[in-house]
Amino acid sequence: MDTKNKGFNTKLIHAGNLEDPFGSATVPIYQSSTFSFRNAQHGANLFSGKENGFIYTRISNPTIKALEDNIAELENGYGGIATSSGMGAVSSIYMSLLEKGAHMISTASVYGPSRGLMENHFSRFGVEATFVDTSVLDNIRASVQPNTKILFIETPSNPTIQLTDIKACSKIATEHGITLVVDNTFCSPYLQNPLDLGADVVFHSVTKFINGHADIVGGIIVTKTREFYQKIRPLMVTLGNNMDPHQAFMVHRGVKTLSLRIEKAQENAMKIAAWLEQHPKIKWIKYPGLASHPQHELAKKQMRGFGSMMSFEIKGGLKAGEKLMNSVKLALLAVSLGGVETLIQHPASMTHSGIPGEEKLKAGITDGLVRLSVGIENVEDQIADLEQALRNV
Ligand code: LCS
């Protein structure tokens, strides 16, 4: 079905679906590593690109392609490139858009391993990076070098819930001939479309909101143009960062309820954030939907909702935070985010533990910071859980 001019929810359900000879309502799992050619000429035509079709699952696969086409349409992009994980997307992007002597500017508080991969590994191959608070545009301008190739931003960032102005970044990137890459994991295409705001490449850890059920790890890249698609896709294929058909099936199943899940989770999150903000044991809270968030106005402009991620600091620092995490009963003490279940975690000792101490502080990841991913349970139960846990602190 052509869903190009249809609404977001119609696209969620129908975009990218294959014409199935048996009328299957869902895209089947093509659990096959390889695809036979009709004859030698057909095989040669597929390899040379004269004909479209499937050769080998690391290169492409019908189930994976259906998901890629679905997400590409949700992000208003040229094409999707599904990957083994969010980090599979990050490494494919770094590898295809950077080379020896190149420089990258990135959000200081990006997901820890996105930073670690650059600082500990790409640095070994002569790639440089500067990590700054990208919510301050002058920090970006001051970091531009003649060899800067990528501006890599995460907004809102993990775990500091700091926003970066995508449109303004696109302007800076265009002026200097830099490629703008946006990690849209915290929003999903339901809340934010970076390509529409001037980004060249957007990607997701689909492990999070897009799949939404905490049962699969995966990633996806969507490019604005054919040119970027053709730069990144062959590299992903050669690196072997591909998704597998079963993963793709699960993600395709999960994404269908994206709007419903996000609407419910962010409605709960708004109530929880307002409740936490007035709680005497909370020092501060960062949630884009609160007027107290320093970028509340940008959030209203750039996002279509405020999402369900927040971070806060309890009075009493690390010890108090530990007590809270050991006292919750409904929320799971676990990393990851964006699922139907509420998750709580401690970034300084968990997701961002790989960042050296001083850099962690510079990025705003304090020892007492607690991150909450609000799920779709009943909000009164979520609040009661936090209330009893905070009583123990
Ligand atoms: N980008 C963001 C913003 C993320 O939060 C994550 C994972 C990734 C990329 C990498 O994706 P993955 O390879 O795990 O699919 N974030 C995690 C987190 O906050 N806790 O556990 C994983």
XYZ file of C-alpha atoms and ligand atoms in Angstrom:
415
model
C 0.000 0.000 0.000
C 1.242 3.493 -0.821
C 1.244 5.285 2.541
C 3.287 8.344 1.514
C 0.424 10.803 2.041
C -1.212 8.986 4.930
C -1.135 9.853 8.641
C 1.557 8.726 11.093
C -0.514 5.927 12.642
C -1.479 4.538 9.244
C 2.205 4.531 8.315
C 3.066 2.712 11.548
C 0.751 -0.133 10.601
C 1.138 -0.305 6.830
C 4.303 1.439 5.579
C 6.847 -0.932 4.090
C 4.633 -4.022 4.309
C 5.311 -6.553 1.586
C 2.750 -7.801 -0.913
C 2.360 -11.345 0.379
C 1.152 -14.131 -1.971
C -0.918 -15.685 0.858
C -2.378 -12.412 2.113
C -0.468 -12.527 5.394
C -1.515 -9.619 7.664
C 2.002 -9.329 9.067
C 5.350 -9.417 7.303
C 6.575 -13.030 7.662
C 10.018 -13.932 8.977
C 12.153 -14.875 5.981
C 14.491 -17.007 8.055
C 16.888 -17.697 5.236
C 20.557 -16.783 4.955
C 20.559 -16.923 1.168
C 18.166 -16.545 -1.806
C 18.321 -18.615 -4.975
C 18.631 -16.959 -8.375
C 16.347 -17.895 -11.273
C 19.442 -18.394 -13.421
C 23.031 -17.172 -13.777
C 21.982 -13.953 -15.501
C 19.534 -13.139 -12.717
C 22.322 -13.592 -10.127
C 24.658 -11.370 -12.146
C 21.945 -8.716 -12.502
C 21.313 -8.666 -8.738
C 25.018 -8.282 -8.009
C 25.488 -5.509 -10.554
C 22.375 -3.678 -9.362
C 20.570 -3.983 -12.723
C 17.724 -5.732 -10.918
C 16.416 -5.378 -7.366
C 16.098 -8.468 -5.216
C 17.638 -10.461 -2.429
C 21.011 -12.185 -2.480
C 22.219 -12.868 1.059
C 20.768 -11.814 4.429
C 23.799 -9.808 5.586
C 23.207 -7.629 2.503
C 19.421 -7.511 2.673
C 16.389 -9.644 3.496
C 12.640 -9.132 2.861
C 11.688 -9.004 6.576
C 14.487 -6.559 7.365
C 13.721 -4.427 4.306
C 10.066 -4.117 5.327
C 11.155 -2.680 8.675
C 13.717 -0.385 7.012
C 11.081 0.962 4.629
C 8.655 1.464 7.522
C 11.033 3.491 9.708
C 12.429 5.439 6.739
C 8.910 6.613 5.999
C 8.252 7.525 9.647
C 11.433 9.632 9.616
C 10.671 11.161 6.183
C 14.003 9.898 4.872
C 15.371 8.349 1.682
C 16.165 4.907 3.091
C 16.605 2.833 6.227
C 19.593 0.702 7.250
C 18.746 -1.746 10.036
C 21.612 -2.765 12.307
C 22.400 -5.397 14.920
C 22.063 -2.843 17.753
C 22.104 0.898 18.364
C 25.882 0.634 18.697
C 25.912 -1.206 15.351
C 24.347 1.962 13.933
C 26.865 4.221 15.718
C 29.900 2.225 14.556
C 28.585 2.046 10.971
C 28.074 5.826 10.952
C 31.515 6.625 12.427
C 33.233 4.170 10.104
C 31.567 5.397 6.924
C 31.693 9.158 7.541
C 35.122 9.546 9.219
C 38.676 8.697 8.198
C 42.218 9.146 9.504
C 42.779 12.804 10.320
C 39.051 13.601 10.552
C 37.442 15.341 13.525
C 34.006 14.974 15.104
C 32.116 17.294 17.463
C 29.676 15.574 19.780
C 27.330 16.110 22.716
C 29.340 15.576 25.930
C 26.600 13.511 27.556
C 25.905 11.148 24.653
C 25.215 7.524 25.540
C 28.468 6.350 27.221
C 29.564 3.767 24.618
C 28.955 6.215 21.700
C 31.587 8.378 23.382
C 33.791 5.469 24.487
C 33.917 4.010 20.968
C 35.343 7.299 19.733
C 37.693 8.039 22.637
C 39.051 4.519 23.139
C 38.962 3.046 19.652
C 38.549 5.460 16.741
C 41.279 7.559 18.391
C 43.642 4.626 17.699
C 43.031 5.167 13.985
C 43.802 8.883 14.050
C 40.247 10.227 14.409
C 39.808 13.135 16.840
C 36.698 14.220 18.694
C 35.638 17.140 20.855
C 32.823 16.554 23.348
C 30.977 19.701 24.395
C 27.666 20.802 25.824
C 25.905 21.139 22.461
C 22.916 22.864 24.053
C 25.179 25.956 23.923
C 25.631 26.663 20.219
C 28.758 28.750 20.774
C 30.478 25.641 22.145
C 29.884 23.982 18.779
C 31.046 27.012 16.778
C 34.213 27.255 18.908
C 35.004 23.564 18.282
C 34.811 23.600 14.480
C 38.146 22.741 12.839
C 39.048 22.577 9.148
C 38.956 18.752 9.429
C 35.565 18.556 11.220
C 33.439 16.047 9.332
C 30.547 15.208 11.650
C 28.449 17.024 14.209
C 26.977 14.145 16.218
C 24.226 15.139 18.628
C 21.876 13.328 20.939
C 18.726 15.212 21.947
C 17.396 14.840 24.565
C 20.676 13.399 25.770
C 21.167 10.296 27.843
C 20.989 10.691 30.864
C 21.043 14.453 31.418
C 17.874 15.186 29.394
C 19.671 18.130 27.823
C 18.238 19.346 24.510
C 20.186 20.521 21.475
C 18.599 22.769 18.848
C 18.633 20.606 15.705
C 17.684 23.396 13.293
C 20.402 25.696 14.646
C 22.954 22.858 14.439
C 21.942 22.236 10.840
C 22.690 25.878 10.053
C 26.167 25.659 11.607
C 26.829 22.318 9.893
C 25.777 23.648 6.484
C 27.970 26.757 6.848
C 31.024 24.570 7.476
C 30.232 21.630 5.176
C 29.765 19.273 8.137
C 27.401 16.276 8.205
C 24.773 16.504 10.947
C 23.952 13.180 12.624
C 21.202 12.964 15.267
C 20.614 10.158 17.761
C 16.799 10.253 18.001
C 16.518 7.300 20.394
C 14.954 9.271 23.280
C 12.160 10.673 21.091
C 11.422 8.117 18.374
C 9.929 9.444 15.117
C 6.626 9.963 16.937
C 8.000 12.938 18.875
C 10.760 14.313 16.669
C 11.892 14.129 13.030
C 15.486 15.417 12.827
C 15.675 15.053 9.013
C 12.830 17.577 8.706
C 14.867 19.956 10.889
C 17.950 19.769 8.664
C 19.842 16.665 9.831
C 21.533 14.494 7.185
C 21.419 11.228 9.106
C 19.202 10.093 11.974
C 19.518 6.867 13.918
C 17.904 4.966 16.768
C 18.628 2.260 19.209
C 15.365 0.459 18.319
C 15.954 -1.515 21.505
C 14.143 1.406 23.141
C 10.895 3.140 22.115
C 10.613 1.815 18.553
C 10.458 -1.812 19.670
C 9.209 -0.856 23.113
C 8.888 -4.259 24.765
C 12.351 -4.910 26.220
C 12.698 -8.128 24.248
C 15.097 -7.274 21.440
C 18.283 -5.279 20.785
C 18.575 -3.469 17.467
C 19.328 -0.258 15.647
C 18.371 1.650 12.530
C 19.859 4.484 10.495
C 17.776 6.654 8.160
C 19.464 8.980 5.679
C 17.990 12.070 4.129
C 19.523 11.410 0.725
C 20.555 8.578 -1.566
C 24.125 9.837 -1.337
C 24.360 9.234 2.430
C 22.503 5.926 2.075
C 25.079 4.722 -0.431
C 27.927 5.825 1.804
C 26.674 4.047 4.913
C 24.871 0.912 3.686
C 27.826 -0.888 2.014
C 29.969 -0.219 5.076
C 27.315 -1.636 7.416
C 27.074 -4.736 5.198
C 30.845 -5.214 5.057
C 31.248 -4.728 8.802
C 28.507 -7.300 9.377
C 26.505 -4.936 11.576
C 23.241 -6.166 10.049
C 20.006 -6.932 11.852
C 18.622 -10.453 11.561
C 15.151 -11.386 10.263
C 13.773 -12.463 13.614
C 14.882 -9.205 15.250
C 13.282 -7.269 12.376
C 10.004 -9.152 12.789
C 9.903 -8.356 16.509
C 10.678 -4.672 15.958
C 8.069 -4.418 13.192
C 5.529 -5.919 15.578
C 6.558 -3.534 18.361
C 6.557 -0.344 16.316
C 2.870 -0.668 15.408
C 1.840 0.574 18.861
C 4.475 3.324 19.091
C 1.990 6.221 19.271
C -0.212 4.516 21.860
C 2.717 3.572 24.073
C 4.373 6.977 23.922
C 1.127 8.866 24.540
C 0.426 6.812 27.660
C 4.011 6.873 28.958
C 4.399 10.616 28.517
C 1.049 11.306 30.169
C 2.292 9.300 33.182
C 5.728 10.966 33.014
C 4.240 14.452 33.186
C 2.334 13.553 36.370
C 5.335 11.843 37.953
C 7.668 14.741 37.092
C 5.277 17.300 38.586
C 4.950 15.140 41.706
C 8.716 14.631 42.078
C 9.381 18.330 41.557
C 7.460 19.245 44.693
C 8.826 16.340 46.768
C 10.952 17.613 49.686
C 13.633 14.925 49.147
C 14.268 15.887 45.509
C 17.040 18.410 44.895
C 16.240 18.970 41.214
C 14.555 17.233 38.325
C 15.059 17.525 34.578
C 12.008 16.746 32.433
C 11.363 18.671 29.193
C 7.660 19.038 30.026
C 8.309 21.038 33.207
C 8.501 24.828 32.922
C 11.634 24.547 35.107
C 13.528 22.663 32.369
C 16.047 25.168 30.975
C 15.014 24.241 27.421
C 11.278 23.880 27.913
C 10.640 26.365 25.082
C 12.942 24.490 22.688
C 11.205 21.232 23.652
C 7.833 22.755 22.723
C 9.235 23.874 19.377
C 11.311 20.862 18.414
C 9.401 17.935 19.890
C 5.717 17.020 19.495
C 5.526 15.846 23.115
C 7.851 15.663 26.096
C 8.503 11.921 26.190
C 8.882 9.686 29.203
C 12.539 10.068 30.187
C 13.628 12.122 33.182
C 16.555 12.428 35.520
C 16.688 13.810 39.015
C 18.947 14.151 41.999
C 17.908 13.240 45.502
C 19.129 15.207 48.483
C 21.862 13.098 50.059
C 23.736 12.272 46.818
C 24.898 8.802 45.890
C 23.929 7.078 49.182
C 20.374 8.416 48.976
C 20.151 7.448 45.306
C 21.315 3.922 46.120
C 18.697 3.651 48.851
C 15.970 4.762 46.448
C 17.014 2.226 43.797
C 17.153 -0.562 46.372
C 13.703 0.359 47.673
C 11.582 0.496 44.493
C 9.269 -2.477 44.024
C 7.323 -1.777 40.833
C 10.066 -0.049 38.833
C 12.783 -2.450 37.699
C 16.344 -1.561 38.632
C 17.720 -2.000 35.131
C 19.468 -0.218 32.296
C 17.821 0.340 28.903
C 14.737 2.514 28.502
C 11.695 3.201 26.380
C 9.823 -0.014 27.152
C 6.329 -0.525 28.521
C 7.771 -1.153 31.995
C 9.172 1.536 34.307
C 12.945 1.296 34.722
C 15.248 3.116 37.121
C 19.051 3.224 37.015
C 22.173 5.066 38.182
C 24.110 6.423 35.152
C 27.366 7.249 37.006
C 27.904 3.608 38.044
C 25.997 1.924 35.210
C 25.382 3.243 31.645
C 28.006 6.007 31.816
C 30.569 4.340 34.102
C 33.087 4.156 31.240
C 33.505 7.942 31.082
C 36.406 9.219 33.245
C 35.311 10.961 36.496
C 36.098 14.553 35.637
C 34.616 14.266 32.129
C 31.508 12.687 33.599
C 31.003 15.697 35.862
C 31.630 18.092 32.960
C 28.924 16.254 31.042
C 26.527 16.762 33.974
C 26.516 13.131 35.140
C 26.754 13.610 38.895
C 27.008 10.779 41.427
C 23.530 11.448 42.761
C 21.812 11.471 39.353
C 19.031 8.911 38.953
C 17.421 8.183 35.559
C 13.817 7.111 35.241
C 12.193 5.641 32.137
C 8.471 5.834 32.782
C 6.368 2.918 31.563
C 2.677 2.507 30.852
C 1.598 1.023 34.199
C -1.115 2.893 36.161
C 0.380 6.211 37.204
C -1.031 5.984 40.731
C 0.901 2.715 41.195
C 4.063 4.268 39.757
C 3.806 7.240 42.137
C 2.956 5.025 45.127
C 6.083 2.990 44.401
C 8.326 6.068 44.290
C 6.606 7.456 47.379
C 7.284 4.341 49.485
C 10.850 4.169 48.165
C 11.515 7.841 48.943
C 10.156 7.307 52.463
C 13.075 4.873 52.982
C 15.633 7.453 51.902
N 21.915 5.747 21.762
C 21.249 5.978 22.908
C 20.680 7.319 23.173
C 21.105 4.933 23.827
O 20.424 5.181 24.949
C 21.666 3.667 23.547
C 21.565 2.548 24.524
C 22.364 3.486 22.345
C 22.459 4.548 21.477
C 22.969 2.162 21.979
O 21.971 1.257 21.655
P 22.053 -0.337 21.838
O 23.291 -0.774 21.151
O 22.103 -0.625 23.293
O 20.826 -0.831 21.152
N 21.210 2.946 25.800
C 21.194 2.207 26.871
C 20.895 2.712 28.153
O 20.699 3.879 28.438
N 20.897 1.713 29.003
O 21.228 0.520 28.406
C 21.428 0.760 26.990
